[in-house]
């Protein structure tokens, strides 16, 4: 790890977490370490984030927050989805995760400590979210072109009332194409910051930022497919955040609301008109019921 530690400035001390990070790579193949760590992290976060929503399915109190209350997903649905998602993770996503390290390091991505400063991390994460959302909107909308929908995207729409782990329930082609929005954004950012604009090593992409981005992206995807709209859901506090309320309608109606994280592209291109009209009618019906 002498080469890694050579990036430290004079007198700079590593934190406990940074030392653990360095120790994880000490004397080991970095490609293997990154691949195993990233894959395990992906599986733990993906299925772990779904558990609270699964618990809610068995607690009557939380059913009031279920978006499509007339549709019930069975244990067979959960098991079928879990088997196919795990298959896709090991056969398709796993190899892509292992390939990320050599691709990123070829572009000069940092792996060693120290970690980047939080202001830099926040700025980069914001850019990744914006890039992924716009890319997702364009590709997702294209996926609803009849030939593509029939051959590829229809798999993801098997569940009209989605649940958390159905977020990555998709055709392998869709997984790879849409997955570029998550991986491609950071790679393009790093290529631009280091090779095009030469912003200096301080703005190079760090692996820890990439891993944090993947965690946040998984949280977003699972929440959007959760089927629940709680009072504390982010979309009820941040007006432009899409959330489950926005994406659940897409599965229900099979059209519109193509964005992943934000509402603005659907609003700008008019692909949320039916969604807004539907929610407006629902609100009017609830007011009518309360007044009676």
Short mmCIF file of C-alpha atoms in Angstrom, two decimals:
data_model
loop_
_atom_site.label_atom_id
_atom_site.label_comp_id
_atom_site.label_asym_id
_atom_site.label_seq_id
_atom_site.Cartn_x
_atom_site.Cartn_y
_atom_site.Cartn_z
CA UNK A 1 0.00 0.00 0.00
CA UNK A 2 2.99 2.31 -0.22
CA UNK A 3 1.90 3.56 -3.62
CA UNK A 4 -1.59 4.26 -2.31
CA UNK A 5 -0.32 6.12 0.71
CA UNK A 6 1.97 8.23 -1.44
CA UNK A 7 -1.09 10.29 -2.38
CA UNK A 8 -1.28 11.65 1.18
CA UNK A 9 -0.06 15.17 1.70
CA UNK A 10 2.59 15.87 4.27
CA UNK A 11 1.28 15.44 7.83
CA UNK A 12 -2.15 14.22 6.70
CA UNK A 13 -3.60 11.46 8.85
CA UNK A 14 -6.08 8.88 7.71
CA UNK A 15 -9.34 8.42 9.62
CA UNK A 16 -10.31 5.08 11.14
CA UNK A 17 -12.62 4.36 8.19
CA UNK A 18 -9.94 5.27 5.67
CA UNK A 19 -7.49 2.94 7.39
CA UNK A 20 -10.04 0.12 7.20
CA UNK A 21 -10.48 0.86 3.53
CA UNK A 22 -6.73 0.68 2.91
CA UNK A 23 -6.50 -2.54 4.89
CA UNK A 24 -9.19 -4.15 2.78
CA UNK A 25 -6.97 -3.79 -0.29
CA UNK A 26 -3.66 -4.56 1.43
CA UNK A 27 -1.93 -7.44 -0.36
CA UNK A 28 -5.01 -8.34 -2.39
CA UNK A 29 -6.03 -8.11 -6.03
CA UNK A 30 -7.83 -4.72 -6.27
CA UNK A 31 -10.10 -5.89 -9.10
CA UNK A 32 -11.27 -8.84 -7.02
CA UNK A 33 -11.67 -6.77 -3.84
CA UNK A 34 -13.70 -4.08 -5.57
CA UNK A 35 -15.84 -6.62 -7.42
CA UNK A 36 -16.68 -8.72 -4.37
CA UNK A 37 -17.25 -5.71 -2.11
CA UNK A 38 -19.45 -3.88 -4.66
CA UNK A 39 -21.49 -6.99 -5.49
CA UNK A 40 -22.11 -7.87 -1.83
CA UNK A 41 -22.99 -4.26 -1.07
CA UNK A 42 -25.44 -4.25 -3.98
CA UNK A 43 -27.20 -7.41 -2.78
CA UNK A 44 -27.36 -6.34 0.87
CA UNK A 45 -28.73 -2.89 0.06
CA UNK A 46 -31.11 -4.12 -2.63
CA UNK A 47 -32.83 -6.81 -0.58
CA UNK A 48 -32.31 -5.05 2.76
CA UNK A 49 -34.10 -1.90 1.58
CA UNK A 50 -37.06 -4.01 0.48
CA UNK A 51 -37.58 -5.65 3.89
CA UNK A 52 -39.35 -2.66 5.56
CA UNK A 53 -41.87 -2.54 2.70
CA UNK A 54 -42.37 -6.30 2.89
CA UNK A 55 -43.10 -5.99 6.62
CA UNK A 56 -45.63 -3.24 5.87
CA UNK A 57 -47.52 -5.67 3.63
CA UNK A 58 -48.36 -7.75 6.72
CA UNK A 59 -49.32 -4.88 9.05
CA UNK A 60 -52.90 -3.66 8.47
CA UNK A 61 -52.12 -0.13 9.72
CA UNK A 62 -49.81 0.57 6.77
CA UNK A 63 -52.31 -0.57 4.12
CA UNK A 64 -53.83 2.92 4.14
CA UNK A 65 -50.60 4.11 2.46
CA UNK A 66 -50.72 1.44 -0.25
CA UNK A 67 -51.15 3.19 -3.60
CA UNK A 68 -53.06 0.43 -5.41
CA UNK A 69 -55.09 -0.95 -2.52
CA UNK A 70 -57.27 -3.15 -4.71
CA UNK A 71 -54.30 -5.21 -5.90
CA UNK A 72 -52.52 -7.72 -3.67
CA UNK A 73 -49.18 -9.29 -4.47
CA UNK A 74 -48.95 -12.91 -3.38
CA UNK A 75 -46.07 -14.87 -1.88
CA UNK A 76 -45.75 -16.58 -5.25
CA UNK A 77 -45.20 -13.16 -6.85
CA UNK A 78 -42.45 -12.32 -4.36
CA UNK A 79 -40.74 -15.69 -4.78
CA UNK A 80 -40.93 -15.63 -8.59
CA UNK A 81 -39.50 -12.12 -8.68
CA UNK A 82 -36.74 -12.93 -6.18
CA UNK A 83 -35.57 -15.99 -8.14
CA UNK A 84 -35.41 -14.14 -11.45
CA UNK A 85 -33.76 -11.06 -9.96
CA UNK A 86 -31.08 -13.17 -8.26
CA UNK A 87 -30.45 -14.99 -11.54
CA UNK A 88 -30.03 -11.66 -13.34
CA UNK A 89 -27.75 -10.32 -10.59
CA UNK A 90 -25.35 -13.27 -10.77
CA UNK A 91 -25.41 -13.86 -14.53
CA UNK A 92 -25.63 -10.33 -15.93
CA UNK A 93 -25.07 -7.61 -13.31
CA UNK A 94 -22.28 -9.41 -11.44
CA UNK A 95 -19.88 -9.49 -14.41
CA UNK A 96 -20.66 -5.83 -15.19
CA UNK A 97 -19.82 -4.88 -11.60
CA UNK A 98 -16.49 -6.69 -11.84
CA UNK A 99 -15.73 -4.96 -15.16
CA UNK A 100 -16.32 -1.50 -13.70
CA UNK A 101 -13.03 -1.42 -11.77
CA UNK A 102 -10.70 -1.90 -14.76
CA UNK A 103 -12.74 0.52 -16.89
CA UNK A 104 -12.75 3.22 -14.23
CA UNK A 105 -9.11 2.82 -13.20
CA UNK A 106 -8.13 3.00 -16.87
CA UNK A 107 -9.65 6.48 -16.85
CA UNK A 108 -7.79 7.30 -13.63
CA UNK A 109 -10.47 6.81 -10.96
CA UNK A 110 -9.04 6.98 -7.45
CA UNK A 111 -9.28 3.98 -5.18
CA UNK A 112 -6.91 4.74 -2.32
CA UNK A 113 -7.44 6.96 0.72
CA UNK A 114 -7.94 9.75 1.57
CA UNK A 115 -11.60 10.01 0.64
CA UNK A 116 -12.86 13.09 -1.21
CA UNK A 117 -14.28 16.04 0.72
CA UNK A 118 -18.02 16.02 1.35
CA UNK A 119 -18.77 19.20 -0.69
CA UNK A 120 -17.20 17.53 -3.73
CA UNK A 121 -19.12 14.31 -3.11
CA UNK A 122 -22.45 16.16 -2.86
CA UNK A 123 -21.84 18.06 -6.11
CA UNK A 124 -20.87 14.90 -7.96
CA UNK A 125 -23.87 12.95 -6.63
CA UNK A 126 -26.21 15.74 -7.73
CA UNK A 127 -24.74 15.61 -11.24
CA UNK A 128 -25.06 11.83 -11.35
CA UNK A 129 -28.74 12.03 -10.35
CA UNK A 130 -29.52 14.64 -13.02
CA UNK A 131 -27.66 12.73 -15.75
CA UNK A 132 -29.24 9.39 -14.88
CA UNK A 133 -32.72 10.86 -14.68
CA UNK A 134 -32.53 12.47 -18.13
CA UNK A 135 -30.94 9.39 -19.69
CA UNK A 136 -33.54 7.17 -18.02
CA UNK A 137 -36.37 9.35 -19.32
CA UNK A 138 -35.17 9.14 -22.93
CA UNK A 139 -34.36 5.41 -22.93
CA UNK A 140 -37.41 4.43 -20.89
CA UNK A 141 -39.69 6.35 -23.23
CA UNK A 142 -38.02 4.65 -26.20
CA UNK A 143 -38.61 1.28 -24.52
CA UNK A 144 -42.34 1.90 -24.92
CA UNK A 145 -41.98 1.95 -28.71
CA UNK A 146 -44.16 -1.12 -29.55
CA UNK A 147 -41.45 -3.45 -30.95
CA UNK A 148 -39.09 -2.68 -28.03
CA UNK A 149 -41.88 -2.94 -25.49
CA UNK A 150 -43.04 -6.32 -26.81
CA UNK A 151 -39.55 -7.84 -27.02
CA UNK A 152 -37.81 -6.17 -24.07
CA UNK A 153 -39.63 -3.83 -21.70
CA UNK A 154 -42.77 -5.92 -21.26
CA UNK A 155 -40.88 -8.11 -18.77
CA UNK A 156 -40.57 -5.22 -16.32
CA UNK A 157 -44.30 -4.53 -16.59
CA UNK A 158 -45.30 -8.02 -15.50
CA UNK A 159 -46.33 -6.50 -12.17
CA UNK A 160 -48.95 -3.78 -12.62
CA UNK A 161 -48.76 -3.11 -8.88
CA UNK A 162 -44.98 -3.08 -8.30
CA UNK A 163 -43.12 -3.94 -5.11
CA UNK A 164 -39.56 -3.08 -4.07
CA UNK A 165 -37.52 -5.96 -5.45
CA UNK A 166 -39.28 -5.65 -8.82
CA UNK A 167 -37.11 -2.57 -9.44
CA UNK A 168 -34.51 -4.67 -11.28
CA UNK A 169 -36.92 -7.26 -12.61
CA UNK A 170 -36.23 -6.69 -16.30
CA UNK A 171 -34.99 -8.16 -19.56
CA UNK A 172 -31.15 -8.46 -19.67
CA UNK A 173 -31.01 -5.97 -22.56
CA UNK A 174 -32.96 -3.41 -20.55
CA UNK A 175 -30.77 -4.04 -17.52
CA UNK A 176 -27.61 -3.27 -19.49
CA UNK A 177 -28.99 -0.33 -21.49
CA UNK A 178 -30.68 1.45 -18.58
CA UNK A 179 -27.76 0.51 -16.33
CA UNK A 180 -25.52 2.79 -18.37
CA UNK A 181 -27.35 5.73 -16.84
CA UNK A 182 -26.05 4.70 -13.42
CA UNK A 183 -22.50 3.73 -14.42
CA UNK A 184 -22.03 5.95 -17.47
CA UNK A 185 -22.70 9.24 -15.70
CA UNK A 186 -19.77 8.91 -13.28
CA UNK A 187 -17.46 7.65 -16.04
CA UNK A 188 -18.37 10.55 -18.34
CA UNK A 189 -17.94 12.99 -15.46
CA UNK A 190 -14.50 11.65 -14.66
CA UNK A 191 -13.41 11.67 -18.31
CA UNK A 192 -14.52 15.30 -18.63
CA UNK A 193 -13.07 16.51 -15.32
CA UNK A 194 -9.68 14.84 -15.81
CA UNK A 195 -9.17 14.56 -19.56
CA UNK A 196 -11.24 17.35 -21.13
CA UNK A 197 -11.29 20.20 -18.61
CA UNK A 198 -8.23 19.16 -16.58
CA UNK A 199 -9.81 20.26 -13.29
CA UNK A 200 -6.98 18.72 -11.28
CA UNK A 201 -6.70 15.54 -9.19
CA UNK A 202 -8.89 16.98 -6.43
CA UNK A 203 -11.93 16.55 -8.69
CA UNK A 204 -11.14 13.04 -9.88
CA UNK A 205 -13.84 10.44 -9.29
CA UNK A 206 -13.24 8.31 -6.21
CA UNK A 207 -14.50 4.75 -5.87
CA UNK A 208 -16.20 5.54 -2.55
CA UNK A 209 -18.27 8.24 -4.26
CA UNK A 210 -19.28 5.72 -6.89
CA UNK A 211 -20.31 3.19 -4.24
CA UNK A 212 -22.33 5.81 -2.35
CA UNK A 213 -24.03 6.77 -5.62
CA UNK A 214 -25.01 3.14 -6.23
CA UNK A 215 -26.48 2.89 -2.72
CA UNK A 216 -28.56 6.03 -3.24
CA UNK A 217 -29.66 4.88 -6.69
CA UNK A 218 -30.79 1.54 -5.25
CA UNK A 219 -32.74 3.32 -2.51
CA UNK A 220 -34.41 5.49 -5.16
CA UNK A 221 -35.31 2.57 -7.43
CA UNK A 222 -36.69 0.38 -4.64
CA UNK A 223 -38.66 3.22 -3.09
CA UNK A 224 -40.14 4.09 -6.50
CA UNK A 225 -41.32 0.49 -6.91
CA UNK A 226 -42.40 0.03 -3.29
CA UNK A 227 -46.09 0.62 -3.93
CA UNK A 228 -46.32 2.83 -0.83
CA UNK A 229 -46.74 6.59 -0.49
CA UNK A 230 -46.15 7.50 3.17
CA UNK A 231 -46.58 11.00 4.65
CA UNK A 232 -42.82 10.97 5.25
CA UNK A 233 -41.97 9.87 1.69
CA UNK A 234 -39.49 12.24 0.08
CA UNK A 235 -41.92 13.21 -2.72
CA UNK A 236 -44.22 14.74 -0.09
CA UNK A 237 -41.42 17.01 1.11
CA UNK A 238 -39.54 17.72 -2.14
CA UNK A 239 -42.10 18.70 -4.84
CA UNK A 240 -39.93 17.74 -7.82
CA UNK A 241 -38.98 14.29 -6.47
CA UNK A 242 -40.85 11.51 -8.31
CA UNK A 243 -41.13 8.73 -5.75
CA UNK A 244 -43.55 5.80 -5.68
CA UNK A 245 -46.59 8.01 -6.23
CA UNK A 246 -45.19 9.03 -9.63
CA UNK A 247 -43.77 5.72 -10.84
CA UNK A 248 -46.57 3.51 -9.54
CA UNK A 249 -48.94 5.19 -11.99
CA UNK A 250 -46.60 4.22 -14.84
CA UNK A 251 -47.00 0.54 -13.92
CA UNK A 252 -50.72 0.95 -13.41
CA UNK A 253 -51.37 2.73 -16.73
CA UNK A 254 -48.41 1.27 -18.73
CA UNK A 255 -47.65 4.72 -20.14
CA UNK A 256 -46.35 8.14 -19.07
CA UNK A 257 -44.15 9.11 -16.12
CA UNK A 258 -40.92 7.84 -17.67
CA UNK A 259 -38.42 9.59 -15.38
CA UNK A 260 -36.71 7.82 -12.51
CA UNK A 261 -35.90 10.43 -9.85
CA UNK A 262 -37.41 13.79 -10.81
CA UNK A 263 -40.74 14.97 -12.18
CA UNK A 264 -39.58 17.83 -14.41
CA UNK A 265 -38.90 15.98 -17.69
CA UNK A 266 -42.34 14.35 -17.71
CA UNK A 267 -43.90 17.73 -16.96
CA UNK A 268 -41.80 19.51 -19.60
CA UNK A 269 -42.55 16.97 -22.34
CA UNK A 270 -46.19 16.50 -21.32
CA UNK A 271 -45.92 12.80 -20.52
CA UNK A 272 -47.50 13.21 -17.09
CA UNK A 273 -50.77 14.87 -18.22
CA UNK A 274 -52.88 11.75 -17.66
CA UNK A 275 -51.17 11.10 -14.33
CA UNK A 276 -51.91 14.59 -13.02
CA UNK A 277 -55.52 14.38 -14.20
CA UNK A 278 -55.91 10.98 -12.52
CA UNK A 279 -54.49 12.18 -9.21
CA UNK A 280 -56.71 15.27 -9.42
CA UNK A 281 -59.79 13.07 -9.79
CA UNK A 282 -58.66 10.93 -6.86
CA UNK A 283 -58.24 14.02 -4.67
CA UNK A 284 -61.72 15.26 -5.65
CA UNK A 285 -63.26 11.89 -4.78
CA UNK A 286 -61.56 11.87 -1.37
CA UNK A 287 -62.86 15.38 -0.62
CA UNK A 288 -66.36 14.29 -1.64
CA UNK A 289 -66.25 11.28 0.64
CA UNK A 290 -65.11 13.40 3.60
CA UNK A 291 -67.88 15.92 3.05
CA UNK A 292 -70.60 13.22 3.07
#
